[in-house]
Amino acid sequence: MIQFLLNQELRSEHALDPNLTVLNYLREHLGKSGTKEGCASGDCGACTVVVGELHTDDQGTEQIRYRSLNSCLTFVSSLHGKQLISVEDLKHQGQLHSVQQAMVECHGSQCGFCTPGFVMSLFALQKNSDAPDSQKAHEALAGNLCRCTGYRPILAAAEQACCNKPQDQFDSRQAETIARLKAIAPTQTGELNSGDKRCLVPLTVADLADLYDAYPQARLLAGGTDLALEVTQFHRTLPVMIYVGNIEEMKRIEHFDDRLEIGAAAALSDCYTALHHAYPDFGELLHRFASLQIRNQGTLGGNIGNASPIGDSPPLLIALGAQIVLCKGETRRTLALEDYFIDYRVTARQDSEFIEKIIVPKGHALFRAYKVSKRLDDDISAVCAAFNLKIDNGVIREARVAFGGMAATPKRAKSCEAALIGATWNSATVEIACAALAEDFTPLSDFRASKEYRLLSAQNLLRKYFIELQTPHIETRVTAYV
């Protein structure tokens, strides 16, 4: 059985289909049709809901953390121990919520189909903002599309809703909600079981290892932003899933003098502060990693584990010399991330083995990363590049260069690196290294970019890296090209 709060209503579910998304649960099982399906792939934001969960801040204060999510990519099992808020829950005692009222007064709704999703993103923004901030507003709304091109009044509504925000029913009930969430906090493995399909929800790494050993055919579910597409887009059935999002050990981010250790189930939103502090370019790229709704769900471990050649984090992590800790039963092994990827969607992971955490070294001052995509926000890379050199007295002593979107896997550019190591760091060396990239990669042409464009972009990004290191006072770095 799993338990969660539907606003303030306790829901206990056991026999639901584990393949059921929160979107379809709301619409088909509860008759709450305010949440819309626009794309069923996490691109449009019409299905946005907000999930609240217990969180202890840096001062040790226990509170509820509200996050916007794409309900079309969220399986119901992931709600275990949390609070689900949909657009129907905002109106209270006959009065519109302040974010809804702001949308009305600023004329932020036209055809209205996308409006509930915008309202829920604004609600989450209001809960997480103390003052109007255009940058935060753009970030919060980047995952919501308006086909009527009504963005200006919607941004005006965001400013109004977050300026001198009034207390709402969620604020007045916070103590009560915290108590209720504590009362339903999971204490043992939860389960949804419809007879022919099941999803297990362990609470510890040891329990996960035991369950995965017992069900090696199970699919591991973290954020679900990739896995859920098999259900929503390809109409496949997932007979057995194991949800790892309630394992606190795998959500930790630990700081050491020489490294970060990031749990594989840590949401990308949680990874941002630590990675941005260590490597500003990594943080900037995470800001361009899909939408806020996706970053609130997607995990660093999942972005590695799905072995996509266009996953944005692996090239950066490979260039930094990151490692992963793999767990199977009581056995653990540490593997260089670059050795994890074997071929297209093929990895070195053994049966019943899972990524427990990612180890990211600190101290690489010359690390830079770049993303080339068609759109600035919420788009997949055509080319993702990461450069990490060590230069002493003008001579390159070490070089790690990695790319995504250039091969069947995220991959180091070994010929390029060989051309750099031991050479003088100048434009002539860079040109030789650019030519060597043609030996490292024979990229494919697809709807994102031609092979010629990809290769030229990779070479130009190396040239860009050189220029930026020569003129560090000039702020030229961007993480996307439109």
XYZ file of N, CA and C in Angstrom, residues 1 12 27 50 61 73 83 120 122 153 168 229 234 285 341 361 474:
51
model
N 0.833 -1.187 0.000
C 0.000 0.000 0.000
C 0.880 1.253 0.000
N -5.216 6.209 0.368
C -4.494 4.947 0.544
C -4.796 4.083 -0.668
N -7.495 12.724 -13.621
C -8.565 12.920 -14.594
C -9.539 11.744 -14.631
N 1.695 20.374 -8.344
C 2.696 20.673 -7.313
C 2.666 19.580 -6.267
N 15.125 23.794 10.413
C 13.684 23.991 10.527
C 12.952 23.052 9.584
N 4.411 12.566 -16.548
C 5.602 11.723 -16.445
C 5.798 11.180 -15.028
N 2.399 15.113 -0.508
C 1.139 15.827 -0.711
C 1.027 16.235 -2.172
N -0.286 26.536 -11.787
C 0.426 25.688 -10.829
C 1.914 26.031 -10.778
N 3.058 29.042 -11.288
C 3.074 30.298 -10.544
C 2.894 30.049 -9.050
N 1.601 39.055 -20.445
C 0.694 39.183 -19.305
C 0.883 38.084 -18.261
N -2.109 32.225 2.387
C -3.185 31.422 1.820
C -3.507 30.257 2.740
N 8.145 7.758 -20.565
C 7.858 7.889 -21.999
C 7.561 6.543 -22.639
N 5.202 5.267 -26.133
C 5.344 4.005 -26.868
C 4.315 2.959 -26.451
N 24.815 25.150 -17.169
C 24.236 24.153 -18.067
C 22.987 23.531 -17.446
N 29.987 3.569 -20.222
C 29.285 3.564 -21.507
C 30.017 2.665 -22.500
N 35.207 14.988 -8.697
C 36.395 15.657 -8.143
C 36.234 17.171 -8.150
N 36.454 38.764 -20.159
C 35.335 38.980 -21.071
C 34.294 37.890 -20.830
